[in-house]
Tab-separated table of C-alpha atoms and ligand atoms in Angstrom:
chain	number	residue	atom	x	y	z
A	1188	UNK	CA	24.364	1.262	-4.090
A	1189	UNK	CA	22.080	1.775	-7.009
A	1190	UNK	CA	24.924	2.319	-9.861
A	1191	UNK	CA	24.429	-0.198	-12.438
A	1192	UNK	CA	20.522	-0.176	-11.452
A	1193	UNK	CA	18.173	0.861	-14.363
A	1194	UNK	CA	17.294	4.472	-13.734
A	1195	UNK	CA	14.325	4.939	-15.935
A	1196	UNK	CA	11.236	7.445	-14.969
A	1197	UNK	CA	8.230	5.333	-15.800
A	1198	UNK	CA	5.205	6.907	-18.127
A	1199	UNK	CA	2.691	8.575	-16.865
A	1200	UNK	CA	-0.334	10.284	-18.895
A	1201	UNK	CA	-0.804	12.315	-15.834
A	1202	UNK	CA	2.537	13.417	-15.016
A	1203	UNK	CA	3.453	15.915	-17.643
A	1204	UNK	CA	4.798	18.858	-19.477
A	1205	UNK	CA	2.454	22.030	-19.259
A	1206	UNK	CA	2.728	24.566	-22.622
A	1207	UNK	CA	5.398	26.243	-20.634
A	1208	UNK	CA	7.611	23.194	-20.069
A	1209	UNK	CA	7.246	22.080	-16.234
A	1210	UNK	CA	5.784	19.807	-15.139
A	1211	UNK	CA	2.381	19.294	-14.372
A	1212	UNK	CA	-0.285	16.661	-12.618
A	1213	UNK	CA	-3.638	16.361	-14.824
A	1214	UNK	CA	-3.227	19.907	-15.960
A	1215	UNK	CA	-2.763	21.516	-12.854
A	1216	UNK	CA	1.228	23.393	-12.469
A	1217	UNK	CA	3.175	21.504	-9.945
A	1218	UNK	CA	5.395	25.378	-9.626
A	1219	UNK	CA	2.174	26.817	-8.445
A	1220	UNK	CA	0.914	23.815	-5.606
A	1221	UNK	CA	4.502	24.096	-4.379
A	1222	UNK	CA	4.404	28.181	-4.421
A	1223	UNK	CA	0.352	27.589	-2.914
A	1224	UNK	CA	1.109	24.838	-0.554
A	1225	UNK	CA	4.548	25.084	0.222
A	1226	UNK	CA	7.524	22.137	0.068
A	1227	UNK	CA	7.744	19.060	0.553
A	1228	UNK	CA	4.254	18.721	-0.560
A	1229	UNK	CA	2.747	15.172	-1.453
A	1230	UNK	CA	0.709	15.484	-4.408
A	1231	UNK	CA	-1.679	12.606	-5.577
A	1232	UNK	CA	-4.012	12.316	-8.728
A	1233	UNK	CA	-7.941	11.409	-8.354
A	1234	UNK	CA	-8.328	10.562	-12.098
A	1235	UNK	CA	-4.908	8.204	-12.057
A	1236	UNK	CA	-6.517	6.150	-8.630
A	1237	UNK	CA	-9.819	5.884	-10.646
A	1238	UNK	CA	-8.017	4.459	-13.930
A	1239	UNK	CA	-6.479	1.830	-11.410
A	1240	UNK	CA	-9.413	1.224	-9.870
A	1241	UNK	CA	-11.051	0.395	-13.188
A	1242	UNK	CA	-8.354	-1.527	-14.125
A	1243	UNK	CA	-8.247	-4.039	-11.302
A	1244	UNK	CA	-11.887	-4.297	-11.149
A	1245	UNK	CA	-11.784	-4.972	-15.333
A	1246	UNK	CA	-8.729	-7.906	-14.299
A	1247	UNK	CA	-11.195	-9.703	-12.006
A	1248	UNK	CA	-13.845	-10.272	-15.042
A	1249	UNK	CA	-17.218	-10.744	-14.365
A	1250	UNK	CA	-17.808	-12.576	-10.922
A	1251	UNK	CA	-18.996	-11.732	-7.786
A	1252	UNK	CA	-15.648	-10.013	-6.633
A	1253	UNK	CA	-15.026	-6.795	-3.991
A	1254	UNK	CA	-11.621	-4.785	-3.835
A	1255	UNK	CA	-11.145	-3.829	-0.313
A	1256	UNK	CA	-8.292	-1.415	-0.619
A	1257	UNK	CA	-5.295	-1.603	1.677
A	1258	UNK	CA	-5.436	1.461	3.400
A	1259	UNK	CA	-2.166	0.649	5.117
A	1260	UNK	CA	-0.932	2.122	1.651
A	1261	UNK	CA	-2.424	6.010	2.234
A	1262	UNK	CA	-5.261	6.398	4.763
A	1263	UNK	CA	-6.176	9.584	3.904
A	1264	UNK	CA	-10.387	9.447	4.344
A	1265	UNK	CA	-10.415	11.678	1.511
A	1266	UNK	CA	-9.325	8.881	-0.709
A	1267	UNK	CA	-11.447	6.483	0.922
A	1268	UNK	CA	-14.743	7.749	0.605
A	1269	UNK	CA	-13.664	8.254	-3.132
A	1270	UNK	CA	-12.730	4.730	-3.512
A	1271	UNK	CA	-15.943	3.254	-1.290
A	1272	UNK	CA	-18.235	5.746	-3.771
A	1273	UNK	CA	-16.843	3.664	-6.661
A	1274	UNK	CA	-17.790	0.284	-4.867
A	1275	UNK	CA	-14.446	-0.406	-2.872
A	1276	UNK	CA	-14.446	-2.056	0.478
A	1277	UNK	CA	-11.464	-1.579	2.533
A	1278	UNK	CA	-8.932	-3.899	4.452
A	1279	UNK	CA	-8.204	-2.910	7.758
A	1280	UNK	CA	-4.801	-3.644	10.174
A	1281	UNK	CA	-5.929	-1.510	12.977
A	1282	UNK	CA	-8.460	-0.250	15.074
A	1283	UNK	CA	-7.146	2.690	13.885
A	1284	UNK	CA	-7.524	2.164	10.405
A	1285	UNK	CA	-11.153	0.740	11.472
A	1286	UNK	CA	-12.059	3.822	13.127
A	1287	UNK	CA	-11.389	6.199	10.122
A	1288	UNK	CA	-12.449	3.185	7.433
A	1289	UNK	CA	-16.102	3.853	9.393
A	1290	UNK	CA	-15.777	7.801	9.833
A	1291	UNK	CA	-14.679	8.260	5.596
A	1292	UNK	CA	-18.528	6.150	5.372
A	1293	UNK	CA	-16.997	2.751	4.306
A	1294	UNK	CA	-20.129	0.576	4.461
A	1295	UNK	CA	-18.968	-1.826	7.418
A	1296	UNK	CA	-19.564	-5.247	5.630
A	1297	UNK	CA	-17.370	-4.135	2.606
A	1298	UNK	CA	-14.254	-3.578	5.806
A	1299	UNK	CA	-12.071	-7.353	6.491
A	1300	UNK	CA	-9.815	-6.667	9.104
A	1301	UNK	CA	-6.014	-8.815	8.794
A	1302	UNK	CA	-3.328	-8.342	11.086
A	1303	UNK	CA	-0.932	-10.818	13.620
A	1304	UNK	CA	-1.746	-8.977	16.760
A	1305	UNK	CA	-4.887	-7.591	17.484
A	1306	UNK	CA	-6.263	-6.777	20.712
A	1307	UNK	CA	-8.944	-7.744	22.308
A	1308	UNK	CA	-10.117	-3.697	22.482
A	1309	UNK	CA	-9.825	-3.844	18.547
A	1310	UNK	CA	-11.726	-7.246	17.854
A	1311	UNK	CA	-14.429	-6.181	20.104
A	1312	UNK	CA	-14.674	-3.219	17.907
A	1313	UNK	CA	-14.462	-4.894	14.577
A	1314	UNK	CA	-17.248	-7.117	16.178
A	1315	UNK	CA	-19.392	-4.168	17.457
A	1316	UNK	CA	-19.485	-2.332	13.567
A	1317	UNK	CA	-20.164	-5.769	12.270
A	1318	UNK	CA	-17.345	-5.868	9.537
A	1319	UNK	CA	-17.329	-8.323	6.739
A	1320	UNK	CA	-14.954	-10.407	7.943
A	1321	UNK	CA	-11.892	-10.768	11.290
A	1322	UNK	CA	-9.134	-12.587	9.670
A	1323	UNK	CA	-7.653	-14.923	12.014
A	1324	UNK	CA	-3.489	-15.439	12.200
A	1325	UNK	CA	-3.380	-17.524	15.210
A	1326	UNK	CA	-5.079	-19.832	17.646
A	1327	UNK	CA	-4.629	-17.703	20.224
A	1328	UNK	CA	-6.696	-14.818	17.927
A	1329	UNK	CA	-9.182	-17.755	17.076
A	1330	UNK	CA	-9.508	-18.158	21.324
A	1331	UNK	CA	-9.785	-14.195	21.946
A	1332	UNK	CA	-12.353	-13.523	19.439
A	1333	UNK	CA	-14.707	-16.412	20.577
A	1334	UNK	CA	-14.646	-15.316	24.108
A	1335	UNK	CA	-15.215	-11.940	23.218
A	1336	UNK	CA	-17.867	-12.636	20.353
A	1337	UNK	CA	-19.161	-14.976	23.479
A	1338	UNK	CA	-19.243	-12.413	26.200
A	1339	UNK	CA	-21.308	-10.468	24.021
A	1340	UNK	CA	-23.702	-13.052	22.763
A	1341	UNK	CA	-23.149	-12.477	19.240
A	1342	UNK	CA	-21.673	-14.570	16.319
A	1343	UNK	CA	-18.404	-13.186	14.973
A	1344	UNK	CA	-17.749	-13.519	11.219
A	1345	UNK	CA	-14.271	-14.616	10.573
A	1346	UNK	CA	-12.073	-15.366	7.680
A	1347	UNK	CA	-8.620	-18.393	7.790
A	1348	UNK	CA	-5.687	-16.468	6.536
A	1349	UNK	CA	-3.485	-19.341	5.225
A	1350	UNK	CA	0.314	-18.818	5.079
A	1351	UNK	CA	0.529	-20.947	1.735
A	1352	UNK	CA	4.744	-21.046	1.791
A	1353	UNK	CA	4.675	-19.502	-1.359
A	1354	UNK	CA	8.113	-17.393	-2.393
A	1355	UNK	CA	6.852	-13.987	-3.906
A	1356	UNK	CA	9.737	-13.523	-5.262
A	1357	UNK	CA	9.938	-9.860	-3.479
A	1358	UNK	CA	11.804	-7.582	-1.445
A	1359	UNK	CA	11.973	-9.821	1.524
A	1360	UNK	CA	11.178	-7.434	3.959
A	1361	UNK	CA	7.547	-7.168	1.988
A	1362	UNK	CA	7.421	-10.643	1.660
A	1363	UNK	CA	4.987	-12.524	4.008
A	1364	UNK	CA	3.681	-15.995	2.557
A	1365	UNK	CA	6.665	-17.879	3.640
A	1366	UNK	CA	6.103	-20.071	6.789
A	1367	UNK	CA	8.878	-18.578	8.574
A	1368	UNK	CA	7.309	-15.156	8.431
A	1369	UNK	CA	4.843	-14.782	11.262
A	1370	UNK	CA	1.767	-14.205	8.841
A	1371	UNK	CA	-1.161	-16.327	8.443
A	1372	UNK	CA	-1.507	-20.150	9.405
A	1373	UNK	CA	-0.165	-23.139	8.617
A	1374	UNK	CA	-2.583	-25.007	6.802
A	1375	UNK	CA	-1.980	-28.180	9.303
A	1376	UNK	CA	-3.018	-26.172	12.185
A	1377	UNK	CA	-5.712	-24.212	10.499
A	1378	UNK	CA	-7.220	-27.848	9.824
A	1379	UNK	CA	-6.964	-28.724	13.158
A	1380	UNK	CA	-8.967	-25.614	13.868
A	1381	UNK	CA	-11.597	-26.510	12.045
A	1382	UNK	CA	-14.113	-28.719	13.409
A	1383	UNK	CA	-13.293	-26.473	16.818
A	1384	UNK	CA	-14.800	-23.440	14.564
A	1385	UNK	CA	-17.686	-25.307	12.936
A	1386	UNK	CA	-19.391	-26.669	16.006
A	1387	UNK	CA	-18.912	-22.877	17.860
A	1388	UNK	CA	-21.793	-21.036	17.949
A	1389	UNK	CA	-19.567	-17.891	18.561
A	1390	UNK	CA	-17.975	-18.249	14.993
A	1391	UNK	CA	-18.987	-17.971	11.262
A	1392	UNK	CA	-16.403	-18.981	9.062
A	1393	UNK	CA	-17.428	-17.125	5.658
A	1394	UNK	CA	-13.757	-16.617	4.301
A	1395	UNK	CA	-10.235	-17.904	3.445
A	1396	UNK	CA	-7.759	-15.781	2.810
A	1397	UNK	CA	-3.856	-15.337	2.099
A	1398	UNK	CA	-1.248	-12.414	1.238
A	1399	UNK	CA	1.568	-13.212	-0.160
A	1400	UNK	CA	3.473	-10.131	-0.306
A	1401	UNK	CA	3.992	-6.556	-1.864
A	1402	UNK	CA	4.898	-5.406	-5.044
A	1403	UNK	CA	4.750	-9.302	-6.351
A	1404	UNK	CA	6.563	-9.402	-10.177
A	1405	UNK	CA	4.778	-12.170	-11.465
A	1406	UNK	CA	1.423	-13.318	-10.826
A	1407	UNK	CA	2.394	-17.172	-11.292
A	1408	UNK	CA	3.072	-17.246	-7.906
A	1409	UNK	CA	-0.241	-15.632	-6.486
A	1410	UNK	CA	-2.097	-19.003	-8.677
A	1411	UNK	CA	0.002	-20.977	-6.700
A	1412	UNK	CA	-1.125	-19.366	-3.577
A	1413	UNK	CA	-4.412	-18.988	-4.546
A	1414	UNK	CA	-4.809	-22.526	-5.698
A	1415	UNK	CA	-3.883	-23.777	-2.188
A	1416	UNK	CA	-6.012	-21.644	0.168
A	1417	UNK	CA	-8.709	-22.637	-2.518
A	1418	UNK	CA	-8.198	-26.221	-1.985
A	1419	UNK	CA	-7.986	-25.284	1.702
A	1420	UNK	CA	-11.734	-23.762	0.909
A	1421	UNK	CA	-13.075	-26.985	-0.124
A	1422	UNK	CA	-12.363	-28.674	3.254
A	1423	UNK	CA	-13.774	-25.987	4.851
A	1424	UNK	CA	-16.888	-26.062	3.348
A	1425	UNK	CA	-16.754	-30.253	3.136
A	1426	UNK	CA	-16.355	-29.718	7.218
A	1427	UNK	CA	-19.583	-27.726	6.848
A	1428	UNK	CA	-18.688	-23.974	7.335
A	1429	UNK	CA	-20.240	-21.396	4.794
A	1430	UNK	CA	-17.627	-20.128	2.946
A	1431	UNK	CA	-18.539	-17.816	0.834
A	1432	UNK	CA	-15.418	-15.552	-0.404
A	1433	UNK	CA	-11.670	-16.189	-1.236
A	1434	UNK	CA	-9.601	-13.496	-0.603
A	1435	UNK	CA	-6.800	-13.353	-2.709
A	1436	UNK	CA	-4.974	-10.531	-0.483
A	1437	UNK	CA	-2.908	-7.405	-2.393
A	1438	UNK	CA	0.662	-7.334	-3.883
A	1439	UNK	CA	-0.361	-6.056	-7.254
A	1440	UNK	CA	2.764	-4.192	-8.342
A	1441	UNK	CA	3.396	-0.921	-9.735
A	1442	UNK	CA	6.435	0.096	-11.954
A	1443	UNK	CA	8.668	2.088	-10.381
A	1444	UNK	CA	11.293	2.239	-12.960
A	1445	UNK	CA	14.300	0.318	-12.215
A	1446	UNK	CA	12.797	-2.843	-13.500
A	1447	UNK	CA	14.412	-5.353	-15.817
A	1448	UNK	CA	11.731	-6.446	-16.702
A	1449	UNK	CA	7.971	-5.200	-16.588
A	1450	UNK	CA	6.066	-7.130	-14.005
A	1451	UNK	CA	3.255	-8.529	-14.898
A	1452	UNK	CA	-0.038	-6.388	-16.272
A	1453	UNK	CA	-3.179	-6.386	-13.882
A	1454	UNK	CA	-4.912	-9.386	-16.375
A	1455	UNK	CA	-2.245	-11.131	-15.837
A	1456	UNK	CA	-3.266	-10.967	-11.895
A	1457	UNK	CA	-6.790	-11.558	-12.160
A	1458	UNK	CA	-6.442	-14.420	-14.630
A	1459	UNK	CA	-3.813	-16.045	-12.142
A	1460	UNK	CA	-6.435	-15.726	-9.215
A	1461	UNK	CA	-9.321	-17.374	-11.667
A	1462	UNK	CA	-6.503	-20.470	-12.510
A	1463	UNK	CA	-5.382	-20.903	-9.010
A	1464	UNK	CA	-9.504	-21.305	-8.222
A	1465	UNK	CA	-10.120	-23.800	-11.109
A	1466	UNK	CA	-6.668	-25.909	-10.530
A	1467	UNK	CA	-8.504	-26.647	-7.101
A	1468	UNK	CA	-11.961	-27.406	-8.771
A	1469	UNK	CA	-13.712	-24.736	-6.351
A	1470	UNK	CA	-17.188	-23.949	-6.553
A	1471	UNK	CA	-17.546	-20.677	-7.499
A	1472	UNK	CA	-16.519	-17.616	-4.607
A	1473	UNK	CA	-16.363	-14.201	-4.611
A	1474	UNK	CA	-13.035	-13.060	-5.508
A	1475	UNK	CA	-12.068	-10.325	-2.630
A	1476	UNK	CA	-8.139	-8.580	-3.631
A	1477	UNK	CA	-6.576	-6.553	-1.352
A	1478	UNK	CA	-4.719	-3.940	-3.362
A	1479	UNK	CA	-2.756	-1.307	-1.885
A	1480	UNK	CA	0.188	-0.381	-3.886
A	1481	UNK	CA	-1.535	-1.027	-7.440
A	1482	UNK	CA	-4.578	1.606	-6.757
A	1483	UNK	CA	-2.791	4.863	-5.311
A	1484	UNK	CA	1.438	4.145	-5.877
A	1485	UNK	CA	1.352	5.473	-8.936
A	1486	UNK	CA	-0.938	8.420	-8.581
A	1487	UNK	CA	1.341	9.720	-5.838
A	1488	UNK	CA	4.445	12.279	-6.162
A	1489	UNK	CA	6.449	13.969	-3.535
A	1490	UNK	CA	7.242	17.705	-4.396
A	1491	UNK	CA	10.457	19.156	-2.998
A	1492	UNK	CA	12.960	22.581	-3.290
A	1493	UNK	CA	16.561	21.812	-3.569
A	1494	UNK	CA	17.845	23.600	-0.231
A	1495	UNK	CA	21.845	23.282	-1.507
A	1496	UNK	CA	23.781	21.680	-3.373
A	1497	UNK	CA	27.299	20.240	-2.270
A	1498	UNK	CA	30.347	18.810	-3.420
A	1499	UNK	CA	32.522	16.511	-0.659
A	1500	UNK	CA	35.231	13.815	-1.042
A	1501	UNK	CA	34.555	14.186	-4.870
A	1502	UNK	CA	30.859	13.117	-4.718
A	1503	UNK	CA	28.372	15.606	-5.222
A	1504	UNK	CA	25.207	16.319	-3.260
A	1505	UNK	CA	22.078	17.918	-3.775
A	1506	UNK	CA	20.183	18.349	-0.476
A	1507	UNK	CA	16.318	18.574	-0.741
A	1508	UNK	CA	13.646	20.189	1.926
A	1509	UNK	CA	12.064	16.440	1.348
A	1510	UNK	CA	13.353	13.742	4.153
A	1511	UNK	CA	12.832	10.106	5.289
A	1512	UNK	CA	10.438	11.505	7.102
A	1513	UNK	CA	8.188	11.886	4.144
A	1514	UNK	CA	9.537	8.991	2.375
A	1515	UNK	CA	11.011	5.949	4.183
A	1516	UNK	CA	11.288	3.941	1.172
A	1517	UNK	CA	14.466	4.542	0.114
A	1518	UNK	CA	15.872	4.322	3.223
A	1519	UNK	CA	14.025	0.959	4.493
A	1520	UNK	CA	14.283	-0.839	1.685
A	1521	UNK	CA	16.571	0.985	-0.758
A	1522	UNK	CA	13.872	1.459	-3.180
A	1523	UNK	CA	13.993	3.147	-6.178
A	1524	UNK	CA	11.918	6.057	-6.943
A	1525	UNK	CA	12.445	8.093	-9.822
A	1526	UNK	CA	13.314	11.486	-9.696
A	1527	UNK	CA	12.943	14.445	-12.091
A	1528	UNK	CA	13.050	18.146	-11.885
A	1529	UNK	CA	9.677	19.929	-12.557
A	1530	UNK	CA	11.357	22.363	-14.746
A	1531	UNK	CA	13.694	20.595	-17.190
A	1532	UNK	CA	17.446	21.747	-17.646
A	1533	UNK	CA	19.191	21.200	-20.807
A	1534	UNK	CA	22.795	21.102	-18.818
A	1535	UNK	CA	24.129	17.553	-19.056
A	1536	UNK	CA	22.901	15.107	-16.633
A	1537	UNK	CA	26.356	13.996	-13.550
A	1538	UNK	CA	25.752	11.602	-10.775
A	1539	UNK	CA	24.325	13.054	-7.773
A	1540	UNK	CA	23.522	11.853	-4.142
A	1541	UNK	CA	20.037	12.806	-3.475
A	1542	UNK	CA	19.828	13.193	-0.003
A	1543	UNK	CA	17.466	15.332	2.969
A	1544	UNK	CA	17.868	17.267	5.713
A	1545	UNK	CA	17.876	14.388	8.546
A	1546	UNK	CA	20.787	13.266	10.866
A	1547	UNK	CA	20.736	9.850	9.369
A	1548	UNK	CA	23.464	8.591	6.394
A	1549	UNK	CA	20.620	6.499	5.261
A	1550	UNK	CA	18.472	9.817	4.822
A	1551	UNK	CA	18.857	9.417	0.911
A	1552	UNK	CA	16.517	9.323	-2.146
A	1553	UNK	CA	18.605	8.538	-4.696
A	1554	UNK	CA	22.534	7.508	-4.683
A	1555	UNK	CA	24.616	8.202	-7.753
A	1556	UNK	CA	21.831	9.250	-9.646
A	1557	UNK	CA	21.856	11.412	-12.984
A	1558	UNK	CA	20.943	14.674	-12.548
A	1559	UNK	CA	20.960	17.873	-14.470
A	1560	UNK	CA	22.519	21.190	-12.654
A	1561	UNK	CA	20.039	22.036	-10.489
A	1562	UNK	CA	19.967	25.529	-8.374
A	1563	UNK	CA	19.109	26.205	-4.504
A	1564	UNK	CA	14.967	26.582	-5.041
A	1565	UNK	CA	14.818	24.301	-7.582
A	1566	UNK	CA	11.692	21.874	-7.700
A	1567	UNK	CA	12.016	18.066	-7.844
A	1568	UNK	CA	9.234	15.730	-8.012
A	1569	UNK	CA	9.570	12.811	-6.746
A	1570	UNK	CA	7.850	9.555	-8.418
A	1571	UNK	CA	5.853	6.358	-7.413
A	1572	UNK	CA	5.224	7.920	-3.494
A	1573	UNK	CA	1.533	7.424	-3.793
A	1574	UNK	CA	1.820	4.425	-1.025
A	1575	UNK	CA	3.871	4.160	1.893
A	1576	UNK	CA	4.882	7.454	1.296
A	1577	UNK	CA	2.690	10.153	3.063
A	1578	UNK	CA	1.238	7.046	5.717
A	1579	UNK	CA	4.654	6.188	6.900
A	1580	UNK	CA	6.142	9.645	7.233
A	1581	UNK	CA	6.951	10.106	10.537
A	1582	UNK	CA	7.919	13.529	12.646
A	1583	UNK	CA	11.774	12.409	13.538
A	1584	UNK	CA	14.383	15.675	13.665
A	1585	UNK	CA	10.684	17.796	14.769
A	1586	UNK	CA	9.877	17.706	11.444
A	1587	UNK	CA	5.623	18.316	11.311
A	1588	UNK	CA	4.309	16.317	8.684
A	1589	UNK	CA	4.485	17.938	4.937
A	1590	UNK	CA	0.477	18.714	3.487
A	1591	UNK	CA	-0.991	16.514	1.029
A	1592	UNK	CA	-3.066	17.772	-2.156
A	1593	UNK	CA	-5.674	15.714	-4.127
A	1594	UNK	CA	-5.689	16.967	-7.707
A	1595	UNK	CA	-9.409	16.136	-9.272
A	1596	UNK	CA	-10.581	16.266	-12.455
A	1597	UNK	CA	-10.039	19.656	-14.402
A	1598	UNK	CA	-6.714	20.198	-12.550
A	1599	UNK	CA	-8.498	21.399	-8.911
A	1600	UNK	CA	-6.233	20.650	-6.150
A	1601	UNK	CA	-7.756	20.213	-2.567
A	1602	UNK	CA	-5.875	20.163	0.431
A	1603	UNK	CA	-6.809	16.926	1.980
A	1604	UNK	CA	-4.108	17.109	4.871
A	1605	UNK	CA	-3.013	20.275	6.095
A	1606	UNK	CA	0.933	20.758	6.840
A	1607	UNK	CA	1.450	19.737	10.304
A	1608	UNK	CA	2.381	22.920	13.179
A	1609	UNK	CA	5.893	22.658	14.971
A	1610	UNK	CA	3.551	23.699	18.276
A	1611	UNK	CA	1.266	20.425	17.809
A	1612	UNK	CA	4.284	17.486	17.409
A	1613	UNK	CA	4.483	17.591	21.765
A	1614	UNK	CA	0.238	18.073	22.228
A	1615	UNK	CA	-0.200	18.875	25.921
A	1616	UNK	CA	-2.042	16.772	28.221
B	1153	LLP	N1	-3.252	-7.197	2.464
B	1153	LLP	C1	-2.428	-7.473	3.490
B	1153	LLP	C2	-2.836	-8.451	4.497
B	1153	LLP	C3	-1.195	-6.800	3.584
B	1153	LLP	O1	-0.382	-7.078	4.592
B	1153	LLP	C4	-0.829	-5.861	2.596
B	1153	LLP	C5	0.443	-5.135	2.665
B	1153	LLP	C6	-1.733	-5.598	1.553
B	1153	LLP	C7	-2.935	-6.291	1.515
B	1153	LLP	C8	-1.456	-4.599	0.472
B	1153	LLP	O2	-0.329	-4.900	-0.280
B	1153	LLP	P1	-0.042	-4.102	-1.651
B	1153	LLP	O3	-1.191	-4.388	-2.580
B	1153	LLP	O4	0.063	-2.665	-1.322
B	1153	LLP	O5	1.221	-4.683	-2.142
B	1153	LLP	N2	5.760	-0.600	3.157
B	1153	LLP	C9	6.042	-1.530	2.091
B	1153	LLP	C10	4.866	-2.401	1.743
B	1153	LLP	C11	4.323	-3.175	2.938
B	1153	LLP	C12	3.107	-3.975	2.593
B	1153	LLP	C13	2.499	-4.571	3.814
B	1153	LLP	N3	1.302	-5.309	3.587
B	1153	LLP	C14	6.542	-0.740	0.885
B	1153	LLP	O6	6.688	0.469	0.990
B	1153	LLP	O7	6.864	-1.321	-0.133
């Protein structure tokens, strides 16, 4: 599967070597969280989420802009009410994610809400907190939220996502700005909405939006998109609505390590989103981005003992106390992740299936990977897990979910989920 692939580890300044050898996160010993905390343990760095923060906010320059994180990629409130304490809003798929966006203290008109299906219990509670913005996906949304913003005798404040058929050049299953994807609108029938959602006093259209896709490897084709939900902004405010921010959506990308070439730097993202606005001459917006991935992927690492190790049919194994359950990636998409142990062997490196614990062939981290001898207890760390690690794990094979530690500055680690109890997976009524 992934022989031939590059298998590189990408840098990190705050993955690495302690004076003893292992490996560390920002000074604090990954041996001792993993000894503290037990295995599989997902460990994620404050300071390297800041630095990306500061990045992305640098990329957007100097205009009225507001990143509302994609919580989608690791929910934990703990992160959140970091992020919203640096100025981040937060994008929301769920009432779900909406409920804990409010509890972590997200200020409510910094929260835009996307997503193809909500229901009528979750836009009557983004209505009721009085987010920044519902983004509408279909007509039959547009229809829902009007009778609902109606029923209450409010104004809801909406936002057009446009699906601007625009190949991201992605992992298709992450790609969603195709029209044959069942994201956004076509920009015929959002125009055809439009005098319906000028005239309504139910609706305030204050935003256009699009998302592309995930992990996006060059940012040409977010100016392409940007340039035509832009243009689709002019005719919206020509028709008389009050536009008054273009959100740009997420898909920053991260380096994982098997790239052949680096994807393009966070400038290169932010200048992309300022061409695609001048190409279609619009008056100035705020800039809102949507970045998952590009704020907390990198920051994240999933800790985990080698159980056994195995030789069968003249492939070798090593089986790891880490599953699909705490990491779908692999398995969904047959992502790479790089994987190194946290103390380093000087034994030469022979292919190894990296596997877990689960009933599933496609329970695998790594196939065919290079690997150092590595002994039953041995720690691996497991790269890039930051998002859609930890907030897709699931509890398949009864398997309560693994803890999760937020190292802060000065190496302290908090717990910021507690390992999950075998007695709580069935709860009783
Ligand atoms: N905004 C919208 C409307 C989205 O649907 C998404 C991601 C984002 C923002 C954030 O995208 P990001 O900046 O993280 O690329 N589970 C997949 C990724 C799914 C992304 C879904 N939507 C993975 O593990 O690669």
């Amino acid at each position: 599967m992934e022989r031939g692939k590059r298998a590189d580890v990408p840098e990190s300044s705050h993955f690495t070597p302690l004076a003893d050898g292992a490996l560390g996160i920002d000074g604090a010993s990954l041996e001792e969280l993993a000894r503290a905390h037990g295995t599989p343990l997902h460990v994620m760095s404050w300071s390297a989420i800041e630095t990306a923060y500061r990045s992305v906010e640098l990329a957007l320059g100097d205009g009225p802009h507001l990143i509302a994180y994609a919580m989608k990629a690791n929910g934990s409130p703990a992160l959140l009410s970091r992020l919203a304490s640096l100025g981040a809003g937060i994008d929301v798929v769920s009432g779900g994610e909406l409920y804990w966006a409010l509890a972590a203290g997200v200020p409510a008109d910094r929260i835009v809400m996307s997503g193809v299906g909500k229901t009528d219990e979750e836009i009557a509670l983004a209505i009721d907190s009085g987010i920044r913005g519902i983004h509408v996906e279909s007509e039959p949304e547009l229809d829902a939220i009007e009778s609902i913003a109606r029923a209450r005798g409010v104004t809801a404040r909406i936002g057009l996502r446009i699906n601007p058929d625009v190949d991201p050049k992605t992992h298709p299953y992450i790609a969603t700005g195709l029209h044959d994807t069942k994201f956004g609108l076509e920009l015929d029938v959002a125009r055809r909405l439009l005098p319906r959602i000028v005239a309504s006093a139910e609706l305030e259209l204050e935003a256009v939006a699009c998302h592309i896709g995930s992990q996006l490897p060059r940012a040409a084709s977010l100016a392409d998109a940007v340039e035509i939900t832009a243009r689709f902004a002019r005719e919206c405010l020509a028709a008389g609505a009050p536009i008054r921010s273009l959100d740009a959506g997420g898909g920053w990308p991260i380096a994982y390590g098997d790239e052949e070439e680096a994807a393009d730097a966070h400038r290169a993202f932010g200048q992309a989103i300022r061409e695609g606005m001048r190409r279609a001459e619009v008056p100035d917006l705020e800039i809102i981005v949507e970045p998952g991935r590009a704020l907390v992927g990198d920051a994240g690492a999933l800790v985990t003992r080698v159980v056994f190790g195995k030789e069968q049919a003249g492939k070798r194994f090593v089986i790891v106390d880490a599953a699909m359950t705490e990491l779908l990636r692999p398995a969904l998409y047959d992502a790479y992740h790089a994987i190194v142990p946290v103390r380093p062997r000087t034994s030469a490196a022979r292919p190894a299936d990296i596997v877990g614990p689960v009933c599933e062939t496609g329970d695998f981290f790594a196939v065919g990977r290079l690997l150092s001898e590595v002994e039953r207890g041995d720690l691996l760390v497991i790269r890039g897990t930051g998002a859609y690690g930890a907030s897709m794990s699931t509890e398949y094979n009864a398997r309560p979910r693994a803890a999760e530690v937020l190292v802060e500055a000065g190496g302290v680690a908090r717990v910021i989920r507690p390992r999950g109890r075998v007695e709580a997976l069935h709860p009783r009524e």
